[in-house]
XYZ file of C-alpha atoms in Angstrom:
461
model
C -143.492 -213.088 13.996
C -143.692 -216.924 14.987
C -143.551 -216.769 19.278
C -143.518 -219.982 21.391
C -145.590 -219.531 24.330
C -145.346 -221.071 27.770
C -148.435 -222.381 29.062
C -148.303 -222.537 33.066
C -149.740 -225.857 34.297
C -151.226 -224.072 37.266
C -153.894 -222.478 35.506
C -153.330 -222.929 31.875
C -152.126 -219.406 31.322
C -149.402 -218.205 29.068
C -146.996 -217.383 31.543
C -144.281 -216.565 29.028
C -143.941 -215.898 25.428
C -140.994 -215.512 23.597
C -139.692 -214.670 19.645
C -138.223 -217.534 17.583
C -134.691 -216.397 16.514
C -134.676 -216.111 12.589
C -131.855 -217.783 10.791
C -129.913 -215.190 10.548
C -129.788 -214.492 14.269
C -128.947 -218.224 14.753
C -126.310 -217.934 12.400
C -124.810 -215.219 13.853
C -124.863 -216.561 17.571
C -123.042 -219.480 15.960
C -120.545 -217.310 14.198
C -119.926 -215.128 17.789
C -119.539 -218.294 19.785
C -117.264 -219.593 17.120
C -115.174 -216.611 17.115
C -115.445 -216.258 21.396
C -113.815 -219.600 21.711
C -110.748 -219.264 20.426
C -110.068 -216.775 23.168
C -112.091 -218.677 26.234
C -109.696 -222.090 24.863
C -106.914 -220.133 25.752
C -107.786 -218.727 28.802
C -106.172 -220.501 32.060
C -108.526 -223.153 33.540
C -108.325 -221.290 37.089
C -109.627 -218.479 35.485
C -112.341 -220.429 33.635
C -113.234 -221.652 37.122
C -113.283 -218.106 38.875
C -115.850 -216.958 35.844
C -117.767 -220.026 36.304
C -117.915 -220.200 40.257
C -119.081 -216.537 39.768
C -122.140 -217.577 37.123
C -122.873 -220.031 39.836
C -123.069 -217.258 42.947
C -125.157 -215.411 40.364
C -127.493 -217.731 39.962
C -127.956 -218.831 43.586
C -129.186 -215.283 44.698
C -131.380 -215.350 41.999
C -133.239 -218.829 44.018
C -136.049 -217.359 45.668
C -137.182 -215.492 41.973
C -136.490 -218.471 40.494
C -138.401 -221.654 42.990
C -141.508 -219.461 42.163
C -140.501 -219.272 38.222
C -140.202 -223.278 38.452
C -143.941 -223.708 40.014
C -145.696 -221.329 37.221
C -143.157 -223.112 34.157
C -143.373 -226.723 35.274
C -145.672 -227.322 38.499
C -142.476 -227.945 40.800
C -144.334 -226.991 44.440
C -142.219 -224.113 46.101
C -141.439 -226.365 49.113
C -138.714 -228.037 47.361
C -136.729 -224.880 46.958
C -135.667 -225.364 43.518
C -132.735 -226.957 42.303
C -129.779 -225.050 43.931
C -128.332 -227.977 46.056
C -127.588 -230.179 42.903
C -126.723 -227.392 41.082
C -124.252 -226.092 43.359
C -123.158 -229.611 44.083
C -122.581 -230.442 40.398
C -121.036 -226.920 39.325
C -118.730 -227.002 42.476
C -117.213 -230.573 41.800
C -116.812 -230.255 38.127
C -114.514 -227.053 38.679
C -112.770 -228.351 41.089
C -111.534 -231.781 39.093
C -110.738 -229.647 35.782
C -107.392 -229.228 36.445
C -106.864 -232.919 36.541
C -109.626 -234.180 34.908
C -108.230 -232.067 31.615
C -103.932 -232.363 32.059
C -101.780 -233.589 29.440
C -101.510 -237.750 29.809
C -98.320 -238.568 29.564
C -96.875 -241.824 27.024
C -97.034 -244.299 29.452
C -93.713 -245.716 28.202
C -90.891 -242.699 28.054
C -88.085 -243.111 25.279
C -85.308 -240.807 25.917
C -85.143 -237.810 23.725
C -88.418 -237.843 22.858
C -91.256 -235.456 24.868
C -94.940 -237.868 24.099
C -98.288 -237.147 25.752
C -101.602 -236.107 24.502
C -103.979 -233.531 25.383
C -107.213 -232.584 25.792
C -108.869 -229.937 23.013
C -111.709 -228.494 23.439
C -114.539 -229.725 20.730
C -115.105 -226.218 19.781
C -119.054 -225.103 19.668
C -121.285 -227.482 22.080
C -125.139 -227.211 21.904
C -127.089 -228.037 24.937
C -131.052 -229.279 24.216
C -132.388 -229.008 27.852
C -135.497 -230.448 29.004
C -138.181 -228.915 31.336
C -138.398 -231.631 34.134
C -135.284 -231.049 35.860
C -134.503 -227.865 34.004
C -131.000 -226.223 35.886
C -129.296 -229.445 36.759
C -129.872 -231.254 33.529
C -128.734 -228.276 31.749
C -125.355 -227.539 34.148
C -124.329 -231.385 33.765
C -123.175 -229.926 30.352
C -122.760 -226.303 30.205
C -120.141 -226.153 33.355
C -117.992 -228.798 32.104
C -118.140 -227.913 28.198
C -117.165 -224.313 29.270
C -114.456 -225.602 32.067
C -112.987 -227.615 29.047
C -112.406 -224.442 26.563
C -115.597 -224.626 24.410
C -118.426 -221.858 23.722
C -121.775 -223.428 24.591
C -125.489 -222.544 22.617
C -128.124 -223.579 24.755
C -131.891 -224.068 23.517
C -134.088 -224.914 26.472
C -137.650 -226.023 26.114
C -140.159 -224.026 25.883
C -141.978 -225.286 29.313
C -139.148 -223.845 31.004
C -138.058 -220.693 28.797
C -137.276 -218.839 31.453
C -134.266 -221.242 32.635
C -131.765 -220.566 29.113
C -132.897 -216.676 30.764
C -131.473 -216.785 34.175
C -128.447 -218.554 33.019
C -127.457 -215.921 30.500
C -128.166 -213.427 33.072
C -125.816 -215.039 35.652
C -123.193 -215.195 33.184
C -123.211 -211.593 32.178
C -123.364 -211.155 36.025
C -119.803 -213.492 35.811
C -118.057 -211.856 33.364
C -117.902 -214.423 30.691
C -117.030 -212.890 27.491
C -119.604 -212.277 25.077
C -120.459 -215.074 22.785
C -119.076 -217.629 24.805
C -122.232 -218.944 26.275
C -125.904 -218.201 24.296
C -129.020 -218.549 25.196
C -131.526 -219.248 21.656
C -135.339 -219.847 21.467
C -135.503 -221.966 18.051
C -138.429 -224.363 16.726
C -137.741 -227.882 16.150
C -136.858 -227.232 12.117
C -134.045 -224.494 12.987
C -132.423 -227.071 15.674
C -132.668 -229.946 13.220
C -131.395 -227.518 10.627
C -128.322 -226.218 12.601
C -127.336 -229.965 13.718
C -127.300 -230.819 9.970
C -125.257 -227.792 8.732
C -122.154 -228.624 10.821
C -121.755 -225.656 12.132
C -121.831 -227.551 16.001
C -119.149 -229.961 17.388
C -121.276 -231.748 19.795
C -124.590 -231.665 20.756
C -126.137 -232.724 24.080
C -129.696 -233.874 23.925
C -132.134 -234.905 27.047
C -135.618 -235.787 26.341
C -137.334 -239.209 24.670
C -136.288 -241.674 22.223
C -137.606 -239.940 19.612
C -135.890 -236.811 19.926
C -133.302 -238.764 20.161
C -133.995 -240.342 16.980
C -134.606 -237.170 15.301
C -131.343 -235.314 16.581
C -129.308 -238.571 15.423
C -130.803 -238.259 11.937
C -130.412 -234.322 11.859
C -126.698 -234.574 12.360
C -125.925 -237.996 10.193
C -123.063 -236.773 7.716
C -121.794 -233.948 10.248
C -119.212 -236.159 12.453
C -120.654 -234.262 15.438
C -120.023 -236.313 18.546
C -123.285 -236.944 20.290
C -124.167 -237.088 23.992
C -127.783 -238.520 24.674
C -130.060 -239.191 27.387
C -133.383 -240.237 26.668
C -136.153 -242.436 28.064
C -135.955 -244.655 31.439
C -138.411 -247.049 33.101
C -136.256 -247.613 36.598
C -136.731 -250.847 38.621
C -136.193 -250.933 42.134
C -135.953 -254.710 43.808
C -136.384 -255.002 47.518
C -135.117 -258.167 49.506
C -136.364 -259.537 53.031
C -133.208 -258.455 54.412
C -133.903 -254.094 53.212
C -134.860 -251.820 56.529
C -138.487 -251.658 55.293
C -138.930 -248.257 56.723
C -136.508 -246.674 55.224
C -137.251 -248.617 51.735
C -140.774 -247.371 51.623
C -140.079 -244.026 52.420
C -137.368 -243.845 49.705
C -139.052 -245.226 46.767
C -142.135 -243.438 47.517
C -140.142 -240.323 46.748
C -138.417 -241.771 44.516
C -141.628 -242.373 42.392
C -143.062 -238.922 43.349
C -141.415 -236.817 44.127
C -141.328 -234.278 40.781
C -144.910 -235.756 39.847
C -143.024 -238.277 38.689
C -141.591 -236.235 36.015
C -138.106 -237.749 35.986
C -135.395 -239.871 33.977
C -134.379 -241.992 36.952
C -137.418 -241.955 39.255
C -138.408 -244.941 40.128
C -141.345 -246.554 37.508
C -141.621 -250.146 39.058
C -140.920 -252.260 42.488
C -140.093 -255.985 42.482
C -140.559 -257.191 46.227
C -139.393 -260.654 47.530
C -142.481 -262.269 48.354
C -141.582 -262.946 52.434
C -142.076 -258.857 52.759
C -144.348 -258.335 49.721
C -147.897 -257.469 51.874
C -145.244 -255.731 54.204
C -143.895 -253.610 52.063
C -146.861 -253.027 50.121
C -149.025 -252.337 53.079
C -146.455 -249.224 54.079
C -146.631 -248.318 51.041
C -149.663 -247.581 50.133
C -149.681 -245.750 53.274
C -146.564 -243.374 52.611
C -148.191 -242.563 49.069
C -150.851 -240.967 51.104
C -148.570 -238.086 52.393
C -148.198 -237.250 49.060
C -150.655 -234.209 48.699
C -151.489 -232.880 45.373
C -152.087 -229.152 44.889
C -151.084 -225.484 44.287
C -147.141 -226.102 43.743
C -147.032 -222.087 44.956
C -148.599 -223.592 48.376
C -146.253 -224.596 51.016
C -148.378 -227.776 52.116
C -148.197 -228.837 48.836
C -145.773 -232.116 47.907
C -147.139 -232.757 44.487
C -148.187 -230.251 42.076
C -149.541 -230.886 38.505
C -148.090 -232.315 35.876
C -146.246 -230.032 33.281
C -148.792 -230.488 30.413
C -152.144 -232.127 30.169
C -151.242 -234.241 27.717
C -149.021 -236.312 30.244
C -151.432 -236.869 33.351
C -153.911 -238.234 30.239
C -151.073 -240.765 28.905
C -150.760 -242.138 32.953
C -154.819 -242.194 33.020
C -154.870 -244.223 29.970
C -151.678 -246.086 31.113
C -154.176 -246.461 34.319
C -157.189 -247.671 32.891
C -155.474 -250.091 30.574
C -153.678 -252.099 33.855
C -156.963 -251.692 35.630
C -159.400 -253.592 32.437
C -155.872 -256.571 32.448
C -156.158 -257.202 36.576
C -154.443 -254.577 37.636
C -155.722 -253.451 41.423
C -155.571 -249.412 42.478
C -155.257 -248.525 46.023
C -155.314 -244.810 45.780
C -159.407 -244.520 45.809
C -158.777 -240.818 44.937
C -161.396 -238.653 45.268
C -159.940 -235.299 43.484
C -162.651 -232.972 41.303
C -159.527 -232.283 39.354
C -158.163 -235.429 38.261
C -160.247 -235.635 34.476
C -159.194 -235.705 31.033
C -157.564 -233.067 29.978
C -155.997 -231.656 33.728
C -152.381 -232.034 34.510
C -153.640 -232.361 38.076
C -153.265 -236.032 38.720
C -153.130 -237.512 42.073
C -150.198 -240.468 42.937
C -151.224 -243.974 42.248
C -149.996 -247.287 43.357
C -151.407 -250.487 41.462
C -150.660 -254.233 42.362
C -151.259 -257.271 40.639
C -149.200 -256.267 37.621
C -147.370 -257.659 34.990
C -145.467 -256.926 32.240
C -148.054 -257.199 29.333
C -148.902 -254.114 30.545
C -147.620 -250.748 29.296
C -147.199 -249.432 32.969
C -144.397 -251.816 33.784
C -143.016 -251.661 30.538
C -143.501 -248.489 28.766
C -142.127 -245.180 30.493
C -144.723 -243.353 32.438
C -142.927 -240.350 33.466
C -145.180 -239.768 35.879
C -146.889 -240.462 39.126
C -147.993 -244.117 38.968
C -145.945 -246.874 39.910
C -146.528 -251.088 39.558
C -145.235 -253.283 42.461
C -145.109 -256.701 41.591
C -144.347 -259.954 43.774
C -140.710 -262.144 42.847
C -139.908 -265.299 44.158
C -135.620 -264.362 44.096
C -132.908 -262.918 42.358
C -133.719 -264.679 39.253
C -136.684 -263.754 38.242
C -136.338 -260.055 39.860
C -133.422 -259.495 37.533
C -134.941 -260.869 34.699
C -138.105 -258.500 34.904
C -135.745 -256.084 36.000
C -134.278 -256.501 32.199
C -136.813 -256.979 30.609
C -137.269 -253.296 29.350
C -135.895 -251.503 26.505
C -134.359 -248.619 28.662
C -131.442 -248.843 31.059
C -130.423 -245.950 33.378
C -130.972 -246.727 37.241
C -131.656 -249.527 38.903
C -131.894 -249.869 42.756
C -131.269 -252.702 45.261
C -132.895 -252.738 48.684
C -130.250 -255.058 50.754
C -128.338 -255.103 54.278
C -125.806 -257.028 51.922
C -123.540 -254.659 49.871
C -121.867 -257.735 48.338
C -125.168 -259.110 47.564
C -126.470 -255.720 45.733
C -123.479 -255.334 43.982
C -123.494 -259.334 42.673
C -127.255 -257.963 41.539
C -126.080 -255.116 40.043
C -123.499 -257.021 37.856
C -126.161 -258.585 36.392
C -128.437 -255.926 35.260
C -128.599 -253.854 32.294
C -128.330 -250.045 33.503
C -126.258 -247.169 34.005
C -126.056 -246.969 37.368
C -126.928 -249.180 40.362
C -127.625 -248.490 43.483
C -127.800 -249.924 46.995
C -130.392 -248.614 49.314
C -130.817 -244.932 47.783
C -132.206 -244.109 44.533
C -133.413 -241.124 42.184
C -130.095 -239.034 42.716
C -126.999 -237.913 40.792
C -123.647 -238.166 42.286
C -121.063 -235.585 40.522
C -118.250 -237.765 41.146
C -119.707 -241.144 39.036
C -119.879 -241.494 35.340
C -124.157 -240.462 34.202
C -124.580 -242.920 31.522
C -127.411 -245.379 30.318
C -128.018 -248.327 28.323
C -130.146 -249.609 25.465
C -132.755 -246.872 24.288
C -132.090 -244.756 27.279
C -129.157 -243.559 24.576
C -125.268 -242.792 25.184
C -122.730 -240.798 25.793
C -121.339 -240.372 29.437
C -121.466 -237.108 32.038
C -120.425 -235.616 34.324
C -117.027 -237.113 36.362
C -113.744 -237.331 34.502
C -115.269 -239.108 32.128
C -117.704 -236.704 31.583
C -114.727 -234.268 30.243
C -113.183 -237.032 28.114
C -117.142 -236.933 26.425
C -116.157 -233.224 25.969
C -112.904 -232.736 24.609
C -111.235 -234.218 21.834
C -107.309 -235.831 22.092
C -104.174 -234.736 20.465
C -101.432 -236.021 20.392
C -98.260 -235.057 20.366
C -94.671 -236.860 19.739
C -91.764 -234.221 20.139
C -88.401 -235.832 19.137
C -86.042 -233.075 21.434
C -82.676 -233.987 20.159
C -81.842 -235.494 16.170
């Protein structure tokens, strides 16, 4: 019987190990979800929102189990407490605009004796690929509103985090949800590619890199499926003489560490007017040093190791390559664990950088970040630009005008002014160039969901 086994980055360890479905329990899931949503699409949306309030209750209480779940799966240090504020955050808003966010829209020109509008139908059977970095919230940004909107949800989680799909299915049998409206499936890469091709699945939901992106795009060519995807990101951050430099430094520095680095829209690369560059790089270099890399099941501990070797060895090479081009460290890390082949890998800040070099260009996805020295506007959003990927980007101004001018002019999802590395409920989650497509969370997020109908009633003849 093929297994997939989760390797803990702690200690290397298989901390989990699960079955592969066969096909014929995939096909069967499919077939129950398929026959569950016909009855969840007619339920009322209140009650939708009472079953899925209730999942989320479930899954709070089940926090402390699961912060220590998250350090042995993925290396996230037990300080952080999990994920529970942005989950809550994220399930709580998207119930609450469902009502309005999924109402008939009424012709916007009425004719006498004729009833127009269109609604909202649910796309039917919605497959969530979740990713291990951020594995709850990037997994609820789909599963609470696909469910809010009427559709059954399959969700295949990856296998660094196996545990996650777990605890969700758990906390909706807790709920109440009716069977076979939301699954939880452990499937290799040739079953999911297989499934997306035999259009059996309405939509499909994919975060993770380019290429999976790639490959889930080819799987389903032919099917119609819609497609929502979120792949790779290499966010710039550009901070002006005008930014409080204290509260810049501090900011980025978690912005580019916080997680290891392990995340979409942390920050990969600073672009600092030159007035405040030896400033700015000076604090710095000095915050980075709070970061402390160890046990993630240690309370002292801010930075645990990387989810797989493989990862910390791409950022050494990334490393090594900026350091033979010119690059400068300013780490000097002296850490017996930091060698080929360890996912423990210590924070690094390099200067003297530019963009012939894979760390400013190429995502890291990981603890290293390049700050480079701009003259101005110009040639910070040009650099800022110049990158295939386009999720975040964040200004570091006293002038909201001023940021948002910037912002016009660069190619991302989102920009912000002063924060960075965070997901608000309440705005579109969207990206650019290879960082994919599709749109999130918000209202918009349930138009990405549903599909219209319309409907043209002629009352009287």
């Amino acid at each position: 019987m093929e297994t997939v086994k989760l390797k803990s980055p702690i200690d290397g360890s298989v901390y989990a190990e699960r079955p592969v479905a066969s096909d014929r329990e995939i096909g069967a899931a499919v077939e129950r979800a398929r026959g569950a949503q016909v009855g969840w699409a007619q339920t009322s949306i209140a009650e939708r929102g009472r079953i899925v309030l209730a999942m989320l209750d479930a899954l709070l209480a089940m926090n402390d189990e699961i912060v220590t779940e998250l350090a042995w799966q993925m290396g996230r240090p037990v300080r952080w407490g999990g994920e529970k504020g942005g989950v809550e955050e994220r399930t709580r808003f998207m119930v609450s605009i469902a009502e309005k966010a999924l109402a008939p829209v009424m012709a916007s020109n009425p004719k006498p004796g004729f009833r127009r509008y269109v609604k909202k139908e649910p796309l039917g059977v919605v497959m969530v690929i979740a990713p291990w970095n951020y594995p709850y919230l990037t997994a609820v940004n789909t599963i609470v509103p696909a469910l809010m909107a009427g559709s059954a949800v399959i969700l295949k989680h990856a296998a660094q985090t196996l545990l996650v799909g777990e605890r969700f299915a758990q906390a909706f049998e807790t709920a109440g949800l009716p069977k076979g409206v939301f699954q939880n499936l452990v499937m290799n890469h040739a079953q999911t590619e297989a499934l997306l091709a035999s259009g059996r699945i309405d939509h499909v939901n994919f975060t993770g890199s380019v290429a999976g992106g790639r490959a889930i795009e080819k799987a389903a060519a032919g099917t119609f499926m819609t497609l929502g995807l979120e792949l790779g990101g290499k966010d710039p951050a550009y901070v002006l003489p005008d930014a409080r430099m204290d509260h810049a430094i501090a900011n980025l520095a978690e912005g580019a560490f916080f997680n290891s680095g392990q995340c979409c829209c942390g920050i990969e690369r600073i672009y600092v007017h030159e007035t405040v560059y030896d400033r700015f790089v000076e604090g710095f270099v000095a915050e980075t040093k709070g970061w402390m890399l160890g046990d993630p099941r240690e309370q002292a501990t801010t930075m645990g190791p990387m989810a797989q070797p493989r990862f910390a060895d791409f950022i050494r090479e990334q490393k090594a390559e900026a350091l033979r081009k010119g690059a400068i460290a300013h780490m000097n890390h002296r850490d017996g664990r930091d060698k080929a082949g360890s996912p423990y890998l210590p924070a690094e800040v390099l200067t003297n950088v530019d963009h012939q070099m894979s760390v400013m260009r190429e995502e890291s996805f990981g603890p290293i970040v390049g700050i480079m020295k701009v003259r101005g506007d110009e040639e910070a959003i040009a650099l800022m630009n110049d990158s295939p990927y386009g999720l975040t980007a964040s200004v570091w101004t006293s002038d909201v005008e001023h940021a948002a001018a910037i912002g016009d002019r660069v190619e991302t999802g989102t920009v912000f002014m002063n924060r960075c590395d965070y997901l608000d409920p309440a705005l579109v989650w969207t990206g650019v160039k290879d960082t994919g497509k599709g749109a999130g969370l918000s209202e918009i997020g349930y138009e990405n969901l549903t599909r219209p109908k319309s409907y043209h009633l002629r009352e009287t003849v």
